[in-house]
Short mmCIF file of C-alpha atoms in Angstrom, two decimals:
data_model
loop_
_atom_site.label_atom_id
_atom_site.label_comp_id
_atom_site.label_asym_id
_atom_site.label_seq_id
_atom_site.Cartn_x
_atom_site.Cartn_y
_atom_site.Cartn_z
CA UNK A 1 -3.21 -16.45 -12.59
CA UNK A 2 -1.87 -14.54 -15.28
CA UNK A 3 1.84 -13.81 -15.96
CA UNK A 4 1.43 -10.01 -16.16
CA UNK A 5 1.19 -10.36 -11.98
CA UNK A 6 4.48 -11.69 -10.36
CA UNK A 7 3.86 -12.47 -6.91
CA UNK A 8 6.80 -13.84 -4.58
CA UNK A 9 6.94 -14.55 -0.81
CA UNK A 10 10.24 -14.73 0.74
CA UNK A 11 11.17 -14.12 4.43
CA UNK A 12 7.65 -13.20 6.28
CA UNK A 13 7.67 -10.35 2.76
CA UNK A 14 4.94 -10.88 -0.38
CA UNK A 15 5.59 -8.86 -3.44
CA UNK A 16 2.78 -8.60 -6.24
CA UNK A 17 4.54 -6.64 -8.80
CA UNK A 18 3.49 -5.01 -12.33
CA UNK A 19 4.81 -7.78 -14.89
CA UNK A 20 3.51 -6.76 -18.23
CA UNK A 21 6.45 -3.83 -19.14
CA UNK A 22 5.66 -3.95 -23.11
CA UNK A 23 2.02 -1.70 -21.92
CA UNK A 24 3.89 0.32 -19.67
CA UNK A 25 2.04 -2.18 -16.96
CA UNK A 26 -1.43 -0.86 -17.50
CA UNK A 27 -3.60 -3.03 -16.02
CA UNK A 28 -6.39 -5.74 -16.80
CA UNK A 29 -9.39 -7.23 -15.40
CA UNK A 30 -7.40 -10.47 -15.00
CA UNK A 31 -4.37 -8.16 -13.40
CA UNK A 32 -6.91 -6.94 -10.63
CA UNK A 33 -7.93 -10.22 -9.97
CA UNK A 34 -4.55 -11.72 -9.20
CA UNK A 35 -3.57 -8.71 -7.54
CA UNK A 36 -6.46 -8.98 -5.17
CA UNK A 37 -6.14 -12.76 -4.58
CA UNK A 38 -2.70 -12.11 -3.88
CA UNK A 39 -3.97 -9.79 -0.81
CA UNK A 40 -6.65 -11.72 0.04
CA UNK A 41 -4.13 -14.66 1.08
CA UNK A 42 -1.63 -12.27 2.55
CA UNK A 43 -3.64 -11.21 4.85
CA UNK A 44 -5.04 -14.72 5.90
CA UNK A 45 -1.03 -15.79 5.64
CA UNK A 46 0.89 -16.20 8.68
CA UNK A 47 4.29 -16.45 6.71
CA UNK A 48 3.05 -13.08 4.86
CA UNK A 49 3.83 -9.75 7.84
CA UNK A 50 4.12 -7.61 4.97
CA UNK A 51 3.05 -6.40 0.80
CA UNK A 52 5.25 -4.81 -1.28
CA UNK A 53 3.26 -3.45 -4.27
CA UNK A 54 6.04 -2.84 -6.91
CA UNK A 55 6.52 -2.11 -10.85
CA UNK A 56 9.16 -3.06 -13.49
CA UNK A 57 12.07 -0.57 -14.26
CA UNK A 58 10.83 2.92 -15.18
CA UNK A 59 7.25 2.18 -15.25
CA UNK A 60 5.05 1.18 -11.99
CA UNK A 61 1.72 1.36 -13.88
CA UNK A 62 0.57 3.61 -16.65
CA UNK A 63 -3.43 3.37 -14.79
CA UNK A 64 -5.96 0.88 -16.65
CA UNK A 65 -5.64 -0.80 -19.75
CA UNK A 66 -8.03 1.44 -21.76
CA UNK A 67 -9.35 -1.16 -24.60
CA UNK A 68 -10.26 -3.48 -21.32
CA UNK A 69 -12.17 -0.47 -19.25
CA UNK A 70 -14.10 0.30 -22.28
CA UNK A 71 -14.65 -3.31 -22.74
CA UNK A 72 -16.39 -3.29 -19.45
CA UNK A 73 -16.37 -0.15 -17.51
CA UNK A 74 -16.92 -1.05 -14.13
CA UNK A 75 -19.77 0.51 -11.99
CA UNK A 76 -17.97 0.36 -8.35
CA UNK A 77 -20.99 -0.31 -6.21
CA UNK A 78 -23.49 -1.17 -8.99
CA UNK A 79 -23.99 -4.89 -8.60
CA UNK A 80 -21.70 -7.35 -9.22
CA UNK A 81 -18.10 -6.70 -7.70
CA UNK A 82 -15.67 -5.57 -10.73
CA UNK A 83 -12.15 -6.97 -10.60
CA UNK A 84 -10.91 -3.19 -10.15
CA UNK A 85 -12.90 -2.93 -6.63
CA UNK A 86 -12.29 -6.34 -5.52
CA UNK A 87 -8.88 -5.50 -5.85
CA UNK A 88 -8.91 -1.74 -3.92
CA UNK A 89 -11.13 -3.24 -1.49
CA UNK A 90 -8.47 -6.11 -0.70
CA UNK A 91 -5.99 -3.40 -0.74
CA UNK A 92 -8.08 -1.37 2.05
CA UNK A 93 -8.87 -4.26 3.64
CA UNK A 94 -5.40 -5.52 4.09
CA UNK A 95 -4.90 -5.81 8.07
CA UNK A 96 -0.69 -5.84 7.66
CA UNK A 97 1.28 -2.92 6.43
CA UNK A 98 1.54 -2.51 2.53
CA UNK A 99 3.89 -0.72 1.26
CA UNK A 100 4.60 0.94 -2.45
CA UNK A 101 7.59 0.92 -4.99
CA UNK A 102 6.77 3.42 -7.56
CA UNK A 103 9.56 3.69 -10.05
CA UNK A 104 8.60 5.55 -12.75
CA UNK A 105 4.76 6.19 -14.09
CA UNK A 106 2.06 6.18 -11.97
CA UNK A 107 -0.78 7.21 -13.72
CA UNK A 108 -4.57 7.49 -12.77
CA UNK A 109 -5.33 4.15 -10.38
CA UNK A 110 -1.44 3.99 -9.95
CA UNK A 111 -1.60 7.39 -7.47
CA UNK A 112 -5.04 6.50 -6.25
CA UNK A 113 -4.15 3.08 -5.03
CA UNK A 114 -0.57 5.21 -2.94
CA UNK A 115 -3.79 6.79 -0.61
CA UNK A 116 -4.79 3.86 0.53
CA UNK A 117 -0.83 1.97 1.32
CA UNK A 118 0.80 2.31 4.95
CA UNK A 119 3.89 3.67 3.49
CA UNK A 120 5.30 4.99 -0.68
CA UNK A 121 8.34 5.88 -1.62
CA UNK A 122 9.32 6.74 -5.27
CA UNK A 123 12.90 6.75 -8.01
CA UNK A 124 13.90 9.84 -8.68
CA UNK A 125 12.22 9.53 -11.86
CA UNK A 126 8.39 8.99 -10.86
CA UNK A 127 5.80 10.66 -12.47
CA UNK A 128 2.23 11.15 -11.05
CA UNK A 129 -0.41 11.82 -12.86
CA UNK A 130 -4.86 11.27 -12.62
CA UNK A 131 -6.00 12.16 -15.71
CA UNK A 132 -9.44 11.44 -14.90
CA UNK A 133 -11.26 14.57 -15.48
CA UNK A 134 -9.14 14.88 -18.96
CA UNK A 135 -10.78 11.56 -19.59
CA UNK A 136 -14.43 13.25 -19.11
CA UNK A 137 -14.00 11.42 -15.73
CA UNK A 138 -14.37 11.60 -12.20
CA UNK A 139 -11.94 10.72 -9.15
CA UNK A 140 -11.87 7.47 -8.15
CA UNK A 141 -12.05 5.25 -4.41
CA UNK A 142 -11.85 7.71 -2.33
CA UNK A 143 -8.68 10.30 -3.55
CA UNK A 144 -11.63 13.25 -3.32
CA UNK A 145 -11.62 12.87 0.38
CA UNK A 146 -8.48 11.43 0.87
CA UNK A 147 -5.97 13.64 -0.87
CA UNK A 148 -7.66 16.89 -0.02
CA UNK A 149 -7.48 15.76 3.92
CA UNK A 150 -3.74 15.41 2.81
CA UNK A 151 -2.65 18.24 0.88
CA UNK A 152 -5.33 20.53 1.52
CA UNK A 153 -7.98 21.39 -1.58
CA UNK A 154 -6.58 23.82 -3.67
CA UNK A 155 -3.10 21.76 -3.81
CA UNK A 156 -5.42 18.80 -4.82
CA UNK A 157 -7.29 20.38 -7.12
CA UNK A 158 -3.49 20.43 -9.43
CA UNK A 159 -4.35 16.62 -9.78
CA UNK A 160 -7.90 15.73 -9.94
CA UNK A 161 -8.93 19.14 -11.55
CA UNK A 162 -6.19 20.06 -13.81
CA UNK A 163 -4.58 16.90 -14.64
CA UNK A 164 -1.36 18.16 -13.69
CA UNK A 165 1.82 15.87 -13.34
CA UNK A 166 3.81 15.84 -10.00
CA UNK A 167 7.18 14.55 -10.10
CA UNK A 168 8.89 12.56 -7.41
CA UNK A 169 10.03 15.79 -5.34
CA UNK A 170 6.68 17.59 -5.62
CA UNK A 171 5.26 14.26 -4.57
CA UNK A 172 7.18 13.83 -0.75
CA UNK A 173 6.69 17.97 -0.26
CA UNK A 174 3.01 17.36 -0.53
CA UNK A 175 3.23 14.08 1.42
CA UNK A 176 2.40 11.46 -1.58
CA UNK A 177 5.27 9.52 -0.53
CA UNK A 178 7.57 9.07 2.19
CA UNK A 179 11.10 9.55 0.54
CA UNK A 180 12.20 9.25 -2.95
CA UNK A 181 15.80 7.64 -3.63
CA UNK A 182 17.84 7.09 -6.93
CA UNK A 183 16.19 4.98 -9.35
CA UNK A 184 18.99 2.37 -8.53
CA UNK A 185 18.43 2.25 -4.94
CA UNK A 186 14.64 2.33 -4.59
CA UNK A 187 14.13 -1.83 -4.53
CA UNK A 188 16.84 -1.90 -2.32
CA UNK A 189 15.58 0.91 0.61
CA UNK A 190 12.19 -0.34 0.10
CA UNK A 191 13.05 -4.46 0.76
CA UNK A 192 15.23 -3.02 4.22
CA UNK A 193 12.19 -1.50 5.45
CA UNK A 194 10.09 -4.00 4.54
CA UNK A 195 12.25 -6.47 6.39
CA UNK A 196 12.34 -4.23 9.35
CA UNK A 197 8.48 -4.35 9.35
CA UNK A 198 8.76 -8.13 8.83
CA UNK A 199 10.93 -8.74 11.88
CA UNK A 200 8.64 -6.64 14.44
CA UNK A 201 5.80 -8.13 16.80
CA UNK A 202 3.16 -8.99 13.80
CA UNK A 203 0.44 -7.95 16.80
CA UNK A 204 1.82 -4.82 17.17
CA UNK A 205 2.30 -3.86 14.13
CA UNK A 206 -1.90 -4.98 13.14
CA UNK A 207 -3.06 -3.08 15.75
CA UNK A 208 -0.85 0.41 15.05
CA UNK A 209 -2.56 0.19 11.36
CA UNK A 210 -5.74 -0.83 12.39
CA UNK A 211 -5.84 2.41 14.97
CA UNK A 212 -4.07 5.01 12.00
CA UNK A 213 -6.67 3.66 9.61
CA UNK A 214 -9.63 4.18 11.66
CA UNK A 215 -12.30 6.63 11.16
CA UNK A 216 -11.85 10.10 12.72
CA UNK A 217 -13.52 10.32 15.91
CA UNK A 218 -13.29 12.67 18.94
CA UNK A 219 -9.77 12.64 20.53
CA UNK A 220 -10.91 11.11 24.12
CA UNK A 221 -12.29 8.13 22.44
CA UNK A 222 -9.23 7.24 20.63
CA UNK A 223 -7.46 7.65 23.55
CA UNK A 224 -9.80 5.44 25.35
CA UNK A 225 -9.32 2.97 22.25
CA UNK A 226 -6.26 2.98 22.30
CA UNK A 227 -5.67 2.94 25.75
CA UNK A 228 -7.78 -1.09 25.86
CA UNK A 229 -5.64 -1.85 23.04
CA UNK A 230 -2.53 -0.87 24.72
CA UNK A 231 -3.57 -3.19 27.79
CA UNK A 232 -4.07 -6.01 25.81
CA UNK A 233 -1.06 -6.05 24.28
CA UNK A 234 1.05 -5.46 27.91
CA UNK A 235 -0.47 -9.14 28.46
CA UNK A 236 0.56 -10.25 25.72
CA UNK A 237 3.22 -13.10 24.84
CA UNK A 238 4.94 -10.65 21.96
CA UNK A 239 5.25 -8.47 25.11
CA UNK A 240 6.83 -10.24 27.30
CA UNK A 241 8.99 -11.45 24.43
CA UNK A 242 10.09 -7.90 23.84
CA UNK A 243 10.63 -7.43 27.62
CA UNK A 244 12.39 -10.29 28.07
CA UNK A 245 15.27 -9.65 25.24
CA UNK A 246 15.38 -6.14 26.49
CA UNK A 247 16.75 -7.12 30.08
CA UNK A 248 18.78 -9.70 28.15
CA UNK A 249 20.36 -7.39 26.02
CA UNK A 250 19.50 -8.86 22.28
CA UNK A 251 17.29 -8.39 19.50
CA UNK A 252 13.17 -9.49 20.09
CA UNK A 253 12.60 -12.95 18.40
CA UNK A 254 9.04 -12.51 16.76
CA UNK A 255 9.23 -15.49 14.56
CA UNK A 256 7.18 -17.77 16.32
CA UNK A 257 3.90 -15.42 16.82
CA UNK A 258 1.50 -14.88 13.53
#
């Protein structure tokens, strides 16, 4: 593990955070590997309902650490599984609700990574940024699908074409993130929702992201889908917990289901 990955686990919430400030947290092969470890045993965790992906003051991630991706560049696909997709992969993979913290930069795999998170917010002082063609490179996992099904194609084309840097307002008109809130307050607003993830029926909450981050497919059939899923859950013992504090008049207790 190295120290340039913090990762902490307190009430049902794991944080991997950005820990190496003095490079503006760009990030290493050994980075990506702790990160994805980290999300690997979240989501095998039952004391782990939900990732927090943060940064350290004023800087989330400045994107790769150049000298290491020109070390080895990684071919995504080409063989053997680079640290950088084992890491995105986990990320995509994850089957409970990750949310982002993005105070500050967030350059190149530091947006890219925001299109694949349940929910983002952002400081009043974030910066986005892929520079990827200005690199004489091409997107990255996905954000030439994803964020023109977002923002629409010519509003994507501002990032991936012309390098162009959104900042934090820009970023929740065009649906990037969820909210943006004073630098001071960001850890704060992001740790109560976090917590009010944590606290809901763990079941539940799987199955909402596993039916938002399905495939497209024609509407009957996701009705359908989620129409079995629905059942399943009415028989289930989070269910008839929920039930049963609602006719008693008090908060759900999901503490003791995984």
């Amino acid at each position: 593990m190295t120290d340039a990955i913090r990762v902490e686990t307190s009430d049902y919430i794991r944080t991997i955070r950005f820990n190496r400030p003095d490079k503006k947290n760009a990030i290493t092969r050994p980075m990506y590997t702790a990160m994805a470890e980290a999300l690997e045993d979240a989501n095998a965790n039952r004391e782990v309902r939900v990732v927090v992906l943060a940064g350290s003051e004023g800087v989330f991630t400045a994107g790769n650490d150049l000298v290491d991706f020109i070390e080895a560049p990684p071919h995504i696909g080409g063989g053997d599984m680079p640290p950088v997709e084992r890491f995105m992969r986990a990320l995509m993979d994850c089957e409970k609700p990750v949310i982002a913290a993005v105070d500050g930069l967030a350059i190149g795999i530091g947006t890219t990574l925001l299109l694949h998170c349940d929910l983002a917010y952002a400081s009043d002082r974030a910066v986005f940024k892929t520079p990827f063609v200005d690199l004489a490179l091409a997107p990255e996992f996905g954000s030439s699908q994803i964020l023109p099904g977002l923002v629409g194609r010519a509003v994507a084309g501002e990032l991936l074409l012309l390098g162009e840097s959104w900042d934090a307002a820009k970023a929740m008109s065009r649906h990037l993130v969820a909210d943006v809130f004073p630098a001071g307050r960001l850890e704060e607003e992001v740790t109560h929702r976090a917590r009010t993830l944590a606290a809901k029926a763990p079941g539940a909450v799987r199955a909402a992201k596993a039916l938002m981050t399905r495939p497209g497919e024609p509407l009957v059939e996701r009705i359908v889908r989620e129409g079995g899923i629905f059942a399943d859950l009415l028989r289930s013992e989070e269910f008839k917990e929920a039930v049963t504090a609602f006719m008693e008049r008090r908060k759900p207790d999901f503490s003791k289901f995984g």
